[in-house]
Coordinates of C-alpha atoms in Angstrom, one line a residue:
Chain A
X1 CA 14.2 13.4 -9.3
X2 CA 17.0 11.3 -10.8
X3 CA 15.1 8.8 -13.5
X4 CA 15.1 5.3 -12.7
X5 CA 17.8 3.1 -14.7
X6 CA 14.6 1.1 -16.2
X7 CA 13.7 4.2 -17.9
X8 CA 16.9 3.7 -19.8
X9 CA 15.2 2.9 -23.7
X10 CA 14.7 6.0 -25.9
X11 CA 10.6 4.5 -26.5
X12 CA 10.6 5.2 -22.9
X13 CA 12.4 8.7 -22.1
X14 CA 9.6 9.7 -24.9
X15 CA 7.0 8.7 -22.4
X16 CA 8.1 10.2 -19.5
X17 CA 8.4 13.7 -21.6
X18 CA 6.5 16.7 -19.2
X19 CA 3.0 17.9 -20.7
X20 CA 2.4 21.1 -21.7
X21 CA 0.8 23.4 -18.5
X22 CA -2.3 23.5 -20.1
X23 CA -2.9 19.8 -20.7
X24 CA -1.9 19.1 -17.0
X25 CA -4.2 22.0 -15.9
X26 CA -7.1 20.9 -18.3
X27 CA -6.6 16.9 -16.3
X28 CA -6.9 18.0 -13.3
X29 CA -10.0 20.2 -14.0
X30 CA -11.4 17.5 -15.6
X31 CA -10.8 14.8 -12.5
X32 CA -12.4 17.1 -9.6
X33 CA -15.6 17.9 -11.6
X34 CA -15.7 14.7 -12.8
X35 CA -15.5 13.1 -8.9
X36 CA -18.0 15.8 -8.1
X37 CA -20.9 14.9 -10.4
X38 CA -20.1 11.5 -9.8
X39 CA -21.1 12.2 -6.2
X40 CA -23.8 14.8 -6.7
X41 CA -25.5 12.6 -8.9
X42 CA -26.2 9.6 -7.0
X43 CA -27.4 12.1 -4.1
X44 CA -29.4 14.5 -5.9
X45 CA -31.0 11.5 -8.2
X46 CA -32.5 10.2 -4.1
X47 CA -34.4 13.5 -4.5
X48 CA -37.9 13.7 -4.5
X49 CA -38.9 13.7 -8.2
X50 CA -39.7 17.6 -9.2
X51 CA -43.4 18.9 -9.2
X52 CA -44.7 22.1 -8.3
X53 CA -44.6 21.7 -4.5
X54 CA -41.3 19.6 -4.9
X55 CA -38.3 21.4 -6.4
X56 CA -35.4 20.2 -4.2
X57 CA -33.7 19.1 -7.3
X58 CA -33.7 22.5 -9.9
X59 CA -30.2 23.5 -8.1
X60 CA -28.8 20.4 -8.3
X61 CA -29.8 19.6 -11.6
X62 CA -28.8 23.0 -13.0
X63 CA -25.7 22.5 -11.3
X64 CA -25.3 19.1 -12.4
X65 CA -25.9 20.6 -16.5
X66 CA -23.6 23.5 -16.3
X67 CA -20.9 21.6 -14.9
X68 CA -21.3 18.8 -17.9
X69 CA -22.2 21.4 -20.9
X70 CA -18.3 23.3 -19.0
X71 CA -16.7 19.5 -19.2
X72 CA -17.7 19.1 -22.5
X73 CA -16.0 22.5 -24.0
X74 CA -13.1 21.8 -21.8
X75 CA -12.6 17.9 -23.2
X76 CA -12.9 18.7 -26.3
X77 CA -10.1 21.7 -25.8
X78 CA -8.3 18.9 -24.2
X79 CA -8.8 17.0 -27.7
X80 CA -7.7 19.1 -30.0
X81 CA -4.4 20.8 -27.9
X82 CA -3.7 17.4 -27.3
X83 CA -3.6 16.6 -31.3
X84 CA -1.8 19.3 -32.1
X85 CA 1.3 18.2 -29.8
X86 CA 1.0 14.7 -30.3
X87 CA 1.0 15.1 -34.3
X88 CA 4.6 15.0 -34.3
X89 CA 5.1 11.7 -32.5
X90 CA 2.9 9.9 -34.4
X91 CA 4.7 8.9 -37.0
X92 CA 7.0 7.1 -34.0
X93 CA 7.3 3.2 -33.6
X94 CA 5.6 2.6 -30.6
X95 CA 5.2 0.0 -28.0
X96 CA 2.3 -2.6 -27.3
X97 CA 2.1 -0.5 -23.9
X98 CA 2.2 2.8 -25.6
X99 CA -0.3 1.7 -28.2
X100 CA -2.8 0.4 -25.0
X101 CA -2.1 3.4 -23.1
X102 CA -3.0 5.3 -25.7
X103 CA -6.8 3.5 -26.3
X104 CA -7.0 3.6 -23.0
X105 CA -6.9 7.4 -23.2
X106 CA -9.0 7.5 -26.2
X107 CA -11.8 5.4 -24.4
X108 CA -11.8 8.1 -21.8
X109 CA -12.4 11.3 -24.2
X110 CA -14.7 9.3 -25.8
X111 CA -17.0 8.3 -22.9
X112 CA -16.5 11.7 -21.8
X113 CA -18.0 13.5 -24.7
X114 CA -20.4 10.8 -24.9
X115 CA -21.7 11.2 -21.2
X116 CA -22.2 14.7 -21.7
X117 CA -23.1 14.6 -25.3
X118 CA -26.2 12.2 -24.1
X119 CA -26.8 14.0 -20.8
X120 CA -27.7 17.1 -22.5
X121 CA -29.6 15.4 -25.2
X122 CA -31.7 13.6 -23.1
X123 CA -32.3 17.2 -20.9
X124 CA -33.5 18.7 -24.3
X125 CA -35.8 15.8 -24.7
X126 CA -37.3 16.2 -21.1
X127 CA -38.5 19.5 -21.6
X128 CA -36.3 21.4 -18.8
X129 CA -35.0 24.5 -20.2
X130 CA -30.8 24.5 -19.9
X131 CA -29.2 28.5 -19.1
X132 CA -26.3 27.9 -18.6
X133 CA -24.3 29.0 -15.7
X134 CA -27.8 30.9 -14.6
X135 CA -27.1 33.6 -17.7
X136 CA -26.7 32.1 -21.4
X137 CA -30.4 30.4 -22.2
X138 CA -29.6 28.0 -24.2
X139 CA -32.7 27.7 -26.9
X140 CA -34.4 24.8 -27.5
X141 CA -33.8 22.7 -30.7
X142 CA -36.1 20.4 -30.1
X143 CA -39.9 19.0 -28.8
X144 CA -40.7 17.1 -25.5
X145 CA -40.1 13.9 -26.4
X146 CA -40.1 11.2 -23.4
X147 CA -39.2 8.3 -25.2
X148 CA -35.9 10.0 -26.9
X149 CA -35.5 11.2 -23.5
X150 CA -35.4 7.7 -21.9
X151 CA -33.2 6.3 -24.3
X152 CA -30.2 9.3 -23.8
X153 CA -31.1 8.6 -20.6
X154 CA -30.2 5.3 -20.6
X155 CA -27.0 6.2 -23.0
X156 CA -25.7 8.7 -20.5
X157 CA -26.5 6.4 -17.4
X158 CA -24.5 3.4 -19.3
X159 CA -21.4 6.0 -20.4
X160 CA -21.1 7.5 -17.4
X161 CA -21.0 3.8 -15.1
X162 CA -18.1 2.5 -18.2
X163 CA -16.3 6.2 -17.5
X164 CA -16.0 5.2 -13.9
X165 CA -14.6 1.5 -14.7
X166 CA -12.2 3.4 -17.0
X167 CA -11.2 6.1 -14.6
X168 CA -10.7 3.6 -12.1
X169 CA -8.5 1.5 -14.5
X170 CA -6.6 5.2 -15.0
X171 CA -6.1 5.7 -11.2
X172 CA -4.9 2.0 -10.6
X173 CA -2.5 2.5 -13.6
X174 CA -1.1 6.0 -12.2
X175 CA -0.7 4.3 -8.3
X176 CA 1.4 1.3 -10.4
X177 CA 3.7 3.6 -11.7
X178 CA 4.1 6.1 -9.0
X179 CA 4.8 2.7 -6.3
X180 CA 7.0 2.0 -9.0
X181 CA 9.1 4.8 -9.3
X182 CA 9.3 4.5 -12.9
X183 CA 9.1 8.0 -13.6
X184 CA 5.9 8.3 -15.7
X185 CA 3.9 10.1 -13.5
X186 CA 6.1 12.7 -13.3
X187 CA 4.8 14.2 -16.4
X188 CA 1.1 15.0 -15.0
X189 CA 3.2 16.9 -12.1
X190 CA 6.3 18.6 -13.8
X191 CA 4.3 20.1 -16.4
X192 CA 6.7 22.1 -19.3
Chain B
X1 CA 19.1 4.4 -5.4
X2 CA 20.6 6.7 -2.4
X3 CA 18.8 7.3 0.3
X4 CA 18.0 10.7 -0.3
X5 CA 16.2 9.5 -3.8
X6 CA 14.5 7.0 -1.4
X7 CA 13.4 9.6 0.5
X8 CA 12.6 12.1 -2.4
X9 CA 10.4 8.8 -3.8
X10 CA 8.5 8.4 -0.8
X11 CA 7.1 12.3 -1.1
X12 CA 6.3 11.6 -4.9
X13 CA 4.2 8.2 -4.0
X14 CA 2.8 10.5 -1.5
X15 CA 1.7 12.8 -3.5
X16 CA 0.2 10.8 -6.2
X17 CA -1.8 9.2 -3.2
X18 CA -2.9 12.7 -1.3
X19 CA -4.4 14.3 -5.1
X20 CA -6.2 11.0 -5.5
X21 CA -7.8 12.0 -2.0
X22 CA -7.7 15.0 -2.3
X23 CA -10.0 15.0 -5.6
X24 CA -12.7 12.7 -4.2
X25 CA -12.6 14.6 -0.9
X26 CA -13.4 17.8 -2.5
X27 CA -16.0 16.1 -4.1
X28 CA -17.5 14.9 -1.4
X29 CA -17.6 18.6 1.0
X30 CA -19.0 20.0 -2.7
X31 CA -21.9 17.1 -2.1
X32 CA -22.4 18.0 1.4
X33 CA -22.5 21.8 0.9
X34 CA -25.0 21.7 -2.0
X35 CA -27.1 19.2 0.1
X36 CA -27.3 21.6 2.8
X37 CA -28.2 24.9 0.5
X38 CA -31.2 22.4 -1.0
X39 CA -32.6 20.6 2.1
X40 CA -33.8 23.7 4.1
X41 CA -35.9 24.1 6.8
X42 CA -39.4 25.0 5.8
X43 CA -39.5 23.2 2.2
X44 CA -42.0 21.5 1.2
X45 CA -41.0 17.8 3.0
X46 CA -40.9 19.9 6.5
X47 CA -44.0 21.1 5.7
X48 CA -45.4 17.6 5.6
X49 CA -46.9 17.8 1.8
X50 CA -47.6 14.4 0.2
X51 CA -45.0 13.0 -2.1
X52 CA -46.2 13.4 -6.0
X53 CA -45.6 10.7 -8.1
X54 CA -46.8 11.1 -11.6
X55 CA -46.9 7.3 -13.5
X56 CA -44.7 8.8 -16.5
X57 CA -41.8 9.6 -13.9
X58 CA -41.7 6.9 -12.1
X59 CA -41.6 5.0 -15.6
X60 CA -38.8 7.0 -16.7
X61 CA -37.0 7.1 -13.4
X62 CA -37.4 2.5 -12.9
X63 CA -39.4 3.6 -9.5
X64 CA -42.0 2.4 -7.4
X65 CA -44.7 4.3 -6.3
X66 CA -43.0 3.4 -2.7
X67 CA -39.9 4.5 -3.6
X68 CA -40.6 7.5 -4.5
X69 CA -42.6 8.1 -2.0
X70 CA -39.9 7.9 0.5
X71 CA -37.7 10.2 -1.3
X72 CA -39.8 12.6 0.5
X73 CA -39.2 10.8 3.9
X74 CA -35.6 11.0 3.1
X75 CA -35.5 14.4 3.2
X76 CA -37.5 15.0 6.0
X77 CA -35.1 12.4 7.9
X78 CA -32.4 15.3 7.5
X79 CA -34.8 17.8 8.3
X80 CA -36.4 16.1 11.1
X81 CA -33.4 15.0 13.0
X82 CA -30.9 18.3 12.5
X83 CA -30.9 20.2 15.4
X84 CA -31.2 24.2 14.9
X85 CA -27.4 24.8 14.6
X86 CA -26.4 21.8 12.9
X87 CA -27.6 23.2 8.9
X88 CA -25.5 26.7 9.5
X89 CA -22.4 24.2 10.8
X90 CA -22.1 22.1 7.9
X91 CA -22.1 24.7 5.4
X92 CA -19.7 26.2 7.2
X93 CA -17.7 23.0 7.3
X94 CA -17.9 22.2 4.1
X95 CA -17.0 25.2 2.7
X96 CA -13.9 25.4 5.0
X97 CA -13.7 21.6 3.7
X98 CA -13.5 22.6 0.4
X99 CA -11.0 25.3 1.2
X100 CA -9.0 22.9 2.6
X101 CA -9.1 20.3 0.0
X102 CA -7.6 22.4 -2.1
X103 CA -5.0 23.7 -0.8
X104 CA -4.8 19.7 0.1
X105 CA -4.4 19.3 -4.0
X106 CA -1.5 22.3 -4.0
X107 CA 0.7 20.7 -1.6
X108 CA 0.0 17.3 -3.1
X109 CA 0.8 18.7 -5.8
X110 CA 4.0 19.8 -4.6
X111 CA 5.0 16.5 -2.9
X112 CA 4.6 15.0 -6.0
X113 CA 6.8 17.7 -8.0
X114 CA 8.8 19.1 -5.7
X115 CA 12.6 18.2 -5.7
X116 CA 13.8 17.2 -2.1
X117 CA 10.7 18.7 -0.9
X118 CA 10.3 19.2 3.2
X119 CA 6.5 18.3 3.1
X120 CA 5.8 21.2 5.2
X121 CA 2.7 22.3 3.4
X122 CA 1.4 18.9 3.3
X123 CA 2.1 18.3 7.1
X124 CA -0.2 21.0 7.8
X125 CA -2.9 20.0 5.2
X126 CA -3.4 16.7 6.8
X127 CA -3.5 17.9 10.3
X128 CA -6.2 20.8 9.0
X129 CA -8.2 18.2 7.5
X130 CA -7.4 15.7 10.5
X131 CA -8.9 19.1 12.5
X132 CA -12.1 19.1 10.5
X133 CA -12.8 15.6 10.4
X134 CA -12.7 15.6 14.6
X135 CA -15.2 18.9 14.3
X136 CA -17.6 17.0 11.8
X137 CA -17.3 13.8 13.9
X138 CA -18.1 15.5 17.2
X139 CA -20.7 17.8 15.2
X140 CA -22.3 14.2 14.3
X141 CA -22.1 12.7 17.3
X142 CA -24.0 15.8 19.1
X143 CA -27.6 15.1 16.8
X144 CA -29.9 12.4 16.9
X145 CA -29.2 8.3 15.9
X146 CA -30.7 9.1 12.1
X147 CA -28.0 11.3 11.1
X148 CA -25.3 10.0 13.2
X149 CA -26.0 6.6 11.2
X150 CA -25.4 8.8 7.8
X151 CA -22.5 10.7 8.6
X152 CA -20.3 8.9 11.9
X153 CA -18.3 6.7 9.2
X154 CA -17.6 8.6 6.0
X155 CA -16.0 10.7 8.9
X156 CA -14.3 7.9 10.2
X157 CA -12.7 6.6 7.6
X158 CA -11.8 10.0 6.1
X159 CA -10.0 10.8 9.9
X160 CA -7.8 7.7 9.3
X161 CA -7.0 8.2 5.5
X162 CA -5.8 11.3 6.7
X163 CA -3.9 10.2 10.0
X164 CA -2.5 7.7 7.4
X165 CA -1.5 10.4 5.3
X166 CA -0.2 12.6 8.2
X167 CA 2.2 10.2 9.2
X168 CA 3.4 9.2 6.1
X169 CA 4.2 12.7 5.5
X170 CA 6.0 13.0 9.0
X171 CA 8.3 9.5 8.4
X172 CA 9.0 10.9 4.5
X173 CA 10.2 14.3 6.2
X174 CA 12.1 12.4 9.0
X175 CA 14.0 10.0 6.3
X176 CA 15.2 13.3 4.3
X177 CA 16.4 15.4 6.9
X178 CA 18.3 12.0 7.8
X179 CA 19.5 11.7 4.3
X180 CA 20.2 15.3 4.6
X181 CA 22.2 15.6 7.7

């Protein structure tokens, strides 16, 4: 598509730059599975709470861990490919929008790891055993401990609820420029 | 701007709007599927056992004994009012759901990206998922008034998101072939 004539400075032709396949591949990986344990959570968490007779949430919970422990590895590949091609730009005066867009994403990588940092902590604390994706066991480095439990709990319940307030703030930010026609959300769908 | 970009610009904005859906709806058939594999006929709630609530969970969970105690009525709400056929449907409709919301993302995807782009693929995404939001509605309507209450409109609102999107796609695909001609 022919670039808007706003997108005439050289701070923006920078931003509207394609991403590399495997960052654009990595985002969109990222959004369904986040979405999804979004909404699996809030069902499988009406459950009835697990006991011998009652184990309607092992699946979901499993589910729920491999996904998180998978969107954990894959963030922080995000991280790190995403420092090695921004290296080169940093060094570039950048805009007050730039600079924000750029805590913006920074927030979200953090909460990310955060969420799924604390999630699995506070699993280890509870005493259920984590194999992950039904066939690596993952040993346990640490004792039952409830009240460690309830505080990553706590952590990864708080994380997760600021992720969502960020991700929304993300989503309302891509519709903005995509109404706008500003040519900046072409780079999450004409990757290089 | 001509009014081919204008045209072209309308299939990006599109796009950018369908993946948005298309993201949360695949989350939501994922929800609906894996709700269906774990709430199966025969468990525990269906075989009327009394709900266990240990003081240390409901502690760590911020739950009252009541509360938890109708987690187990919950499920047997789903249990209770599905009728025989209705479990083996909705896997089968979520699954194609999820199928479908894919392939929903792909031609999003392609709205978004594609220079001058018909919108062919998108035209028959939406009317698929337009298709299995009718088949889910009228699978809804057909149990009792517990489960109608739970899924009649999520359904409903998905059928006009994507009637919305349908004919988005149809006007953006009219306005190029006009610019075209």
């Amino acid at each position: 598509m022919q670039k808007n004539s706003r997108n005439s400075s050289a701070d923006q032709e920078d931003e509207t730059q394609a991403m590399p396949r495997i960052i654009v591949l990595m985002h969109w990986l990222l959004a369904t599975t986040v979405f999804f344990l979004f909404a699996s959570s809030w069902w499988m968490l009406s459950l009835p709470l697990p006991s011998e007779d009652f184990t309607y949430r092992e699946l979901p919970f499993q589910l729920h861990k491999n996904i998180g422990i998978s969107l954990f590895l894959i963030a922080v590949l995000m991280v790190s490919v995403r420092m090695v091609t921004t290296l080169g730009q940093a060094s570039v005066a950048q805009s007050w929008m730039q600079r924000l867009v750029f805590l913006e994403h920074l927030l979200i990588y953090f909460l990310l790891l955060v969420c799924c940092l604390s999630g699995y902590i506070s699993s280890s604390y509870s005493g259920w055993q984590t194999t992950l994706w039904w066939l690596i066991e993952i040993p346990a480095w640490t004792a039952e401990n409830d009240e460690l439990n309830i505080v990553f709990s706590d952590i990864h319940m708080w994380t997760c609820w600021a992720l969502l307030v960020v991700l929304i703030l993300h989503i309302a930010a891509a519709l903005y420029h995509a109404f706008n026609n500003d040519g900046m959300i072409e780079k999450m769908f004409r990757p290089n | 701007m001509s009014s081919t970009g204008t045209a072209k610009n309308n299939f990006a904005w599109l796009g950018v709007v369908a993946v948005l859906f298309g993201v949360l709806l695949l989350a939501s058939h994922s929800t609906e599927l894996l709700k269906q594999i774990v709430l199966s006929p025969g468990s525990s709630a269906d075989m009327n056992i009394a709900a266990q609530c240990r003081e240390d969970e409901l502690e760590e969970e911020q739950l009252s004994l009541q509360e938890c105690q109708l987690m187990v009525s919950n499920v047997q709400i789903v249990l209770a009012s599905s009728p025989e056929w209705f479990r083996s449907f909705q896997i089968s409709l979520s699954s194609i759901g999820i199928a479908a919301a894919l392939f929903s993302l792909v031609a999003a995807y392609s709205l978004a990206s594609t220079v001058g782009g018909k919108g062919s693929m998108a035209l028959l995404s939406f009317g698929m998922l337009l298709l299995l939001d009718v088949a889910g509605f009228i699978a809804a309507v057909n149990t009792g008034p517990l489960l109608r209450a739970q899924y009649l409109w999520p359904l409903l609102l998905w059928f006009f998101i994507h009637l919305c999107m349908l004919i988005a796609v149809i006007i953006a695909k009219n306005n190029t072939n006009a610019a075209e001609v």
